[in-house]
Coordinates of C-alpha atoms in Angstrom, one line a residue:
X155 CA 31.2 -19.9 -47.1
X156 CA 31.5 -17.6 -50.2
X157 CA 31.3 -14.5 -47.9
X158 CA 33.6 -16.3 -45.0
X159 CA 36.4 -16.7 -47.9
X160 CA 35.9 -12.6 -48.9
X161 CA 36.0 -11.5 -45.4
X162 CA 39.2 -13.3 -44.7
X163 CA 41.7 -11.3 -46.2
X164 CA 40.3 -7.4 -44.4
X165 CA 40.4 -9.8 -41.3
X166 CA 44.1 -10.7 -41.6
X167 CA 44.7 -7.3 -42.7
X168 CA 43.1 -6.2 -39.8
X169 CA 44.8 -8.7 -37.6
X170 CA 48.4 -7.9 -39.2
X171 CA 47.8 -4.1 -38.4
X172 CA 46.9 -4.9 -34.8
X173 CA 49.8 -7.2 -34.4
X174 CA 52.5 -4.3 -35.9
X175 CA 50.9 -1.9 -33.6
X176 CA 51.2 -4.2 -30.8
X177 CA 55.1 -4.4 -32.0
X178 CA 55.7 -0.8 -32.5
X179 CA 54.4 0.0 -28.9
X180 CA 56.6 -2.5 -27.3
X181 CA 59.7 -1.5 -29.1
X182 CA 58.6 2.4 -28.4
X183 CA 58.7 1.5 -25.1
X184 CA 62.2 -0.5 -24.7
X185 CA 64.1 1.3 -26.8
X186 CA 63.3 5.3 -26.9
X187 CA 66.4 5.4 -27.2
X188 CA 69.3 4.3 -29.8
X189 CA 72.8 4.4 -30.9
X190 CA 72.1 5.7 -34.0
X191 CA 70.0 8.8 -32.8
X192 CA 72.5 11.6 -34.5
X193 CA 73.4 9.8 -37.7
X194 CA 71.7 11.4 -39.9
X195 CA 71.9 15.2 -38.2
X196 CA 75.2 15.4 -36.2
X197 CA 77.1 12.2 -37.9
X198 CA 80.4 14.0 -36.0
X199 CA 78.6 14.1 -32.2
X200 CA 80.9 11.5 -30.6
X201 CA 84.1 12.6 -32.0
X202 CA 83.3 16.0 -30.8
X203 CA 82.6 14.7 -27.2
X204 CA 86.0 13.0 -27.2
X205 CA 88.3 15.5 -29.0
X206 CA 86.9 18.0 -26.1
X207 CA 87.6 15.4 -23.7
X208 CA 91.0 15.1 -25.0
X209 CA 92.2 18.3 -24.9
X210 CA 90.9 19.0 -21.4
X211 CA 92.5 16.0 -19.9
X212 CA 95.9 17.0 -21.1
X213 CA 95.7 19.9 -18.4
X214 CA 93.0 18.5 -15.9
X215 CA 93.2 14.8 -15.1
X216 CA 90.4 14.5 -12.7
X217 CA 88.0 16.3 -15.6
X218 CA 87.1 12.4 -16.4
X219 CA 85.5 11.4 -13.2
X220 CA 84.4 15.0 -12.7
X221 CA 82.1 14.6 -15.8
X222 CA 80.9 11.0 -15.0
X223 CA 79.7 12.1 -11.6
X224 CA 77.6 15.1 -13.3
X225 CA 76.3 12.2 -14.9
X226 CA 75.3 10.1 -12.1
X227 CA 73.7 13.1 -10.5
X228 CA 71.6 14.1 -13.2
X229 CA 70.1 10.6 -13.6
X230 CA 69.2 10.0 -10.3
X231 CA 67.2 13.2 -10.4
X232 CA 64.4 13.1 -12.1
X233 CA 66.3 10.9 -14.6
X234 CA 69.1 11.3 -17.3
X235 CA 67.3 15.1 -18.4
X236 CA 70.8 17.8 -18.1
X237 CA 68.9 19.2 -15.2
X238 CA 72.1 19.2 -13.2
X239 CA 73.5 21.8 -15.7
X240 CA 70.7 24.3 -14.9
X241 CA 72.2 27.5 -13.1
X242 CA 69.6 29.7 -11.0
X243 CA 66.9 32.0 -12.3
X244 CA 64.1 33.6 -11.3
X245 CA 61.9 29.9 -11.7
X246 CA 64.8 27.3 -10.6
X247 CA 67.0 26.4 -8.0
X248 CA 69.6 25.1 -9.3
X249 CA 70.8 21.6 -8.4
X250 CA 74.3 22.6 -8.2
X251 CA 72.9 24.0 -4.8
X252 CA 72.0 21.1 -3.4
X253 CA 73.7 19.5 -1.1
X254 CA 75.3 16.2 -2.7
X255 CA 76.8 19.5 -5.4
X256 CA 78.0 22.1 -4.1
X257 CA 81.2 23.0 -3.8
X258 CA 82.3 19.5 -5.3
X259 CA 80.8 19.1 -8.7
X260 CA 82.8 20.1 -11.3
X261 CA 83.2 20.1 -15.2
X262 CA 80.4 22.3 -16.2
X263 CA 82.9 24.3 -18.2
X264 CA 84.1 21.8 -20.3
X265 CA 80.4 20.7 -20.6
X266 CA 79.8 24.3 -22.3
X267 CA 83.1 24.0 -25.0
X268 CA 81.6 20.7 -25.8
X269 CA 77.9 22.3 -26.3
X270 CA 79.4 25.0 -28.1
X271 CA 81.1 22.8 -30.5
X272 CA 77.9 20.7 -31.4
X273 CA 75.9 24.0 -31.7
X274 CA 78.4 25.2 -34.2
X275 CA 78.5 22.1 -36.3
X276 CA 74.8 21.1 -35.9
X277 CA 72.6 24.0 -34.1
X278 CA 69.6 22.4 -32.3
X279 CA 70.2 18.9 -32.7
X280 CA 72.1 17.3 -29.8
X281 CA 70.7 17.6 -26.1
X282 CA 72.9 18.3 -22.9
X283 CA 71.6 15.2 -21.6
X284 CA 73.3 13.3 -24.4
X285 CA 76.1 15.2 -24.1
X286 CA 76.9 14.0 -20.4
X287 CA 76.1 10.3 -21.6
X288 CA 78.5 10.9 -24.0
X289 CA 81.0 12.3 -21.7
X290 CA 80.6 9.8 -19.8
X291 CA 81.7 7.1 -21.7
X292 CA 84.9 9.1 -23.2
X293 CA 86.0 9.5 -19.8
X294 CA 86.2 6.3 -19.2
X295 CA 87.5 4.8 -22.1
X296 CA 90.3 7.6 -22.7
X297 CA 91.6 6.5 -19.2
X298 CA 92.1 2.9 -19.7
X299 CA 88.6 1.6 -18.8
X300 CA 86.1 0.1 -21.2
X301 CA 84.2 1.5 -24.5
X302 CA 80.5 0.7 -25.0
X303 CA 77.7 2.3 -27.3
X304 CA 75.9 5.4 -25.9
X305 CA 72.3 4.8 -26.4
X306 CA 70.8 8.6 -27.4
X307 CA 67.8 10.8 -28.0
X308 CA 67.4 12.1 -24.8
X309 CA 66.2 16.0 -24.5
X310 CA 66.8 18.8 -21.5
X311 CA 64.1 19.2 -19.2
X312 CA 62.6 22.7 -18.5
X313 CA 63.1 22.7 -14.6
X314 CA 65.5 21.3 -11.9
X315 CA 64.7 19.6 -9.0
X316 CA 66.8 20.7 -6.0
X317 CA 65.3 19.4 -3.4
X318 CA 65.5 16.0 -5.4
X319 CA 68.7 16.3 -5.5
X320 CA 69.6 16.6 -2.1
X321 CA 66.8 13.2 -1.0
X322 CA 67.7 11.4 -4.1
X323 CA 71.6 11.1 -4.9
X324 CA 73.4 8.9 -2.8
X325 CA 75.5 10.2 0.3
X326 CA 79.4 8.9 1.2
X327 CA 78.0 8.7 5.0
X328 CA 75.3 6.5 4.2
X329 CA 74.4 2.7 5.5
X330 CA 74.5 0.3 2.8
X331 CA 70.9 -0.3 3.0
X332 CA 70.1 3.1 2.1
X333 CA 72.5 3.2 -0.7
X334 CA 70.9 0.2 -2.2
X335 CA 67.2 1.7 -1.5
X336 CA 68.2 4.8 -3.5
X337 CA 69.6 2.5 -6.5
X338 CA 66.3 0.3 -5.7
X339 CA 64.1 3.5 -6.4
X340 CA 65.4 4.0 -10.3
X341 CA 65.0 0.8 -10.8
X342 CA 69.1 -0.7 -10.5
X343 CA 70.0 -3.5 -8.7
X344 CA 72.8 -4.6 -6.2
X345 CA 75.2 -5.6 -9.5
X346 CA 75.0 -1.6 -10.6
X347 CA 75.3 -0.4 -7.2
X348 CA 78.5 -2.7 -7.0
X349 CA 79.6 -2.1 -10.7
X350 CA 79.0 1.5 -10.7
X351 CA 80.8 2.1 -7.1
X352 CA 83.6 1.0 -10.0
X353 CA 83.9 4.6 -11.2
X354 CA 85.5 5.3 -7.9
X355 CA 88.7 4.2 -9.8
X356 CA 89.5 7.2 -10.5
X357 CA 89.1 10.7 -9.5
X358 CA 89.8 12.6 -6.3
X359 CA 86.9 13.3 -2.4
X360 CA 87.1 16.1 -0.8
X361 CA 88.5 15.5 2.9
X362 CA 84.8 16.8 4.5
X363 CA 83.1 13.5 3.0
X364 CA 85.5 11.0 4.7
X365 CA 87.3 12.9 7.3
X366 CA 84.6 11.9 10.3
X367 CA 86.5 8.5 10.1
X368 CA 89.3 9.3 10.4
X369 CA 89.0 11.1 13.7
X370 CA 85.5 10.6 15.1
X371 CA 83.5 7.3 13.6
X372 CA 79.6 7.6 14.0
X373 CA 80.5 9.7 17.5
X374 CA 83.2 6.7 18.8
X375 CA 86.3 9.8 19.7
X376 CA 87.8 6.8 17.6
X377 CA 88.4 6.2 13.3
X378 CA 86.2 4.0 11.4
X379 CA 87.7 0.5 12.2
X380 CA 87.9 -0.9 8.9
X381 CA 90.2 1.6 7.7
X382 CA 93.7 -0.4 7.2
X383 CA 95.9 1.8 10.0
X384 CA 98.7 2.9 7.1
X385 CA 96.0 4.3 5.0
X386 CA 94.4 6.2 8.3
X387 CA 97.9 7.7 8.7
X388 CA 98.2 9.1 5.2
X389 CA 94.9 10.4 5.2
X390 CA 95.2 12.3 8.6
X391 CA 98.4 14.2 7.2
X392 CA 96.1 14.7 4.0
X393 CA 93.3 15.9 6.0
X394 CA 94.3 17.6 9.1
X395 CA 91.6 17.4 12.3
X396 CA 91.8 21.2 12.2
X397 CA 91.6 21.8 8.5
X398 CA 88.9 23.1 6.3
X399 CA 88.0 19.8 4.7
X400 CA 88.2 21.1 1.1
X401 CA 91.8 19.1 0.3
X402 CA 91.6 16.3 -1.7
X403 CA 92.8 12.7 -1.7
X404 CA 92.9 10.0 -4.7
X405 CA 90.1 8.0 -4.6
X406 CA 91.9 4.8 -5.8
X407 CA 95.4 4.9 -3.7
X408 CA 97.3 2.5 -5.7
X409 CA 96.6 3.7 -10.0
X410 CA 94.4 7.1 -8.9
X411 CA 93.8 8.4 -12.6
X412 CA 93.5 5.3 -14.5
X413 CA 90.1 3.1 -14.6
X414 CA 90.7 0.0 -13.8
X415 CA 89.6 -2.6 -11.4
X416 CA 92.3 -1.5 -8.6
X417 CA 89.2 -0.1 -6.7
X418 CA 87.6 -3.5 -5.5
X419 CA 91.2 -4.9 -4.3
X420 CA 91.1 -1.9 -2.3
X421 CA 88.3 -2.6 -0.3
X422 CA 89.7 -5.9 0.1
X423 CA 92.3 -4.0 1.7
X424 CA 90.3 -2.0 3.6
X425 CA 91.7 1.2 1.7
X426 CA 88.6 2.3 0.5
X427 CA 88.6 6.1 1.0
X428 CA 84.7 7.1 1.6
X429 CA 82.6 4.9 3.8
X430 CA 79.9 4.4 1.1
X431 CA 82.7 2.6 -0.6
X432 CA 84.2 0.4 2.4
X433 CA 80.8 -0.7 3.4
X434 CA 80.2 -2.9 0.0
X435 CA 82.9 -5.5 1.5
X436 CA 82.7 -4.6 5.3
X437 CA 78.8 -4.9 5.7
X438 CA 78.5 -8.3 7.3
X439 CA 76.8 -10.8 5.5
X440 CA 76.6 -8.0 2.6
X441 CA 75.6 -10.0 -0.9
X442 CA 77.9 -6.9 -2.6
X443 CA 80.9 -8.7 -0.9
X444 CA 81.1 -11.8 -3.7
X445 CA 80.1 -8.8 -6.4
X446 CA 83.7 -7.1 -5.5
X447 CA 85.4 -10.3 -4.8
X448 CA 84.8 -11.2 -8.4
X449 CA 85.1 -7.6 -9.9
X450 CA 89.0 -7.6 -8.0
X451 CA 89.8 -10.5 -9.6
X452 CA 88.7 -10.3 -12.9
X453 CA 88.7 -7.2 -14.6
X454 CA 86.8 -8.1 -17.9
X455 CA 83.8 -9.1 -15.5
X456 CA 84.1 -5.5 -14.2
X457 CA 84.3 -3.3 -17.1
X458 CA 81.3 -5.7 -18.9
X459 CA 79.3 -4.9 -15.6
X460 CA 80.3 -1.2 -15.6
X461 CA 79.6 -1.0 -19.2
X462 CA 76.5 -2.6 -19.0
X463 CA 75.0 -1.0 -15.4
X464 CA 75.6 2.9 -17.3
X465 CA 73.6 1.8 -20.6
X466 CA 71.3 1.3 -17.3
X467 CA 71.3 4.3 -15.4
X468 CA 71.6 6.3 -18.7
X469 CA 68.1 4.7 -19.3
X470 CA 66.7 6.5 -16.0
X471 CA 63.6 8.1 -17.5
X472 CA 65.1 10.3 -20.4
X473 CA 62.3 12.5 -21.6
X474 CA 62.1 11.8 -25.6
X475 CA 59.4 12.5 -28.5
X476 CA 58.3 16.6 -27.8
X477 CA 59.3 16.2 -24.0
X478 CA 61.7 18.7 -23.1
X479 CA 63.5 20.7 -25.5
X480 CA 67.0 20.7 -27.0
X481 CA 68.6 23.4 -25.1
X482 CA 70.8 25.7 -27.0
X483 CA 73.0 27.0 -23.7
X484 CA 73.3 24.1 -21.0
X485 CA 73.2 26.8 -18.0
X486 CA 69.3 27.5 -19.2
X487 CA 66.1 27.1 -20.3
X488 CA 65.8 28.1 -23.8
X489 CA 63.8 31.5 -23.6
X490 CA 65.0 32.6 -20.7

């Protein structure tokens, strides 16, 4: 009994420390990343993400959606890791190559003052990764849509992944299944897919990636039938049968550079400009049909979706810890 009642307290001592360690790998696991990430080392990181974003809406007004979408590509390739920002060299092809890119994405300028800035009030500390997650959210909120707390401590990966890119980021000519297999494979569900479709409230498509229904749906000679027949009409004078495809039209007809939840009572319209879009209330039997029915009538359930679905995708993978590095030029690989 006497050496029961000595042993007792190394045992629960013992226990305790396998318990916390238990604890600590669970919360390592969950939450590798966190709001307050730059506190300490670069207190000012968000306010200079949103003063950039500031000035370069007052002369660009699609830069918004241009720096959300940079976002979206770069987690679904490889996960939220900057790759997308990584220009050629003699060891990558660049994403910006690829397919789903080129030609269309946009914003890597602005993504270089905004590096530039944090470089110059804290060298080394904030990642280009963050910096689009950052972005992301000041795009948003700045025009009209919701605010919500960037989770951070992601770093920049060392490589891109082209051919990712083109495979994994979803196409405006797609079926809906495919779509949903895509959001499926990084781990989001048919709510994201619906809520994050959302950011389609603002911003502008290049005639090329709708202009097949216009004129010639899936090889009919005919346009896509769900396009409402005013709509087709404004888009053919938009985007001529014999033009180049590189004009643009508004995303969201009715408010095109606010973020709002005009974009679902579109599709209810069948005014939804790319078919990726019109397919979330035209797929019969679709279960994303009630999603936008409820997201066009009730905004507040849309931007706490929204909100909620890019702390989501902004959890794709980051690499944290010593993965990765903290580039100190967006466009490379530190070293290079």
């Amino acid at each position: 009994m006497k050496s029961s009642t000595t042993m007792l307290p190394s045992n629960i001592a013992n226990y305790a420390s396998f318990i916390i360690s238990i604890i600590l790998l669970i919360v390592g696991s969950k939450a590798q990343l966190n709001s307050t990430f730059y506190d300490n080392t670069c207190p000012n990181a968000s306010s200079i993400v949103r003063g950039a974003i500031q000035q370069a809406l007052q002369s660009d007004v699609r830069i918004g959606a241009s720096l959300i979408r940079l976002h979206f590509h770069d987690c679904f390739v490889n996960g939220c890791d900057g790759s997308i920002l990584l220009d050629n060299s003699a060891n990558i092809q660049s994403e910006k190559d690829a397919a789903p890119n080129t030609n269309s994405t946009r914003g890597f300028n602005v993504v270089d003052n905004i590096k530039t800035a944090l470089e110059n009030s804290c060298p080394g500390i904030v990642s280009c990764a963050d910096i689009l997650a950052l972005a992301a959210e000041a795009s948003v909120s700045l025009q009209g849509g919701p605010s919500w707390t960037v989770l951070l401590g992601r770093r920049d990966s060392l490589t891109a992944n082209q051919a990712g890119a083109n495979s994994s980021i979803p196409s405006p000519f797609e079926s809906l299944t495919n779509i949903t297999a895509k959001f499926t494979a990084v781990g989001l569900n048919t709510n994201d897919l619906v809520a994050l479709s959302g950011a389609h409230t603002f911003g502008r498509a290049q005639c090329r990636l709708f202009s097949s229904r216009l004129y010639n749906f899936s090889g009919t000679g005919n346009p896509d039938p769900t396009l409402n027949s005013s709509y087709l009409t404004t888009l053919q004078q938009i985007c001529p049968q014999s033009g180049s495809g590189f004009n643009v039209a508004n995303l969201d007809p009715t408010t095109p550079d606010t973020f709002d939840n005009n974009y679902f009572t579109n599709l209810q319209n069948n005014r939804g400009l790319l078919q990726s879009d019109q397919e979330l209330f035209s797929t019969s039997g679709a279960s994303t049909i009630s999603i936008v029915n409820t997201f066009s009538s009730n905004q507040t359930a849309f931007f706490q979706s929204f909100a909620q679905s890019m702390i989501n995708m902004g959890n794709i993978s980051p690499l944290t810890g010593s993965n990765g590095e903290i580039r100190s030029d967006c466009k490379k690989v530190n070293g290079s």
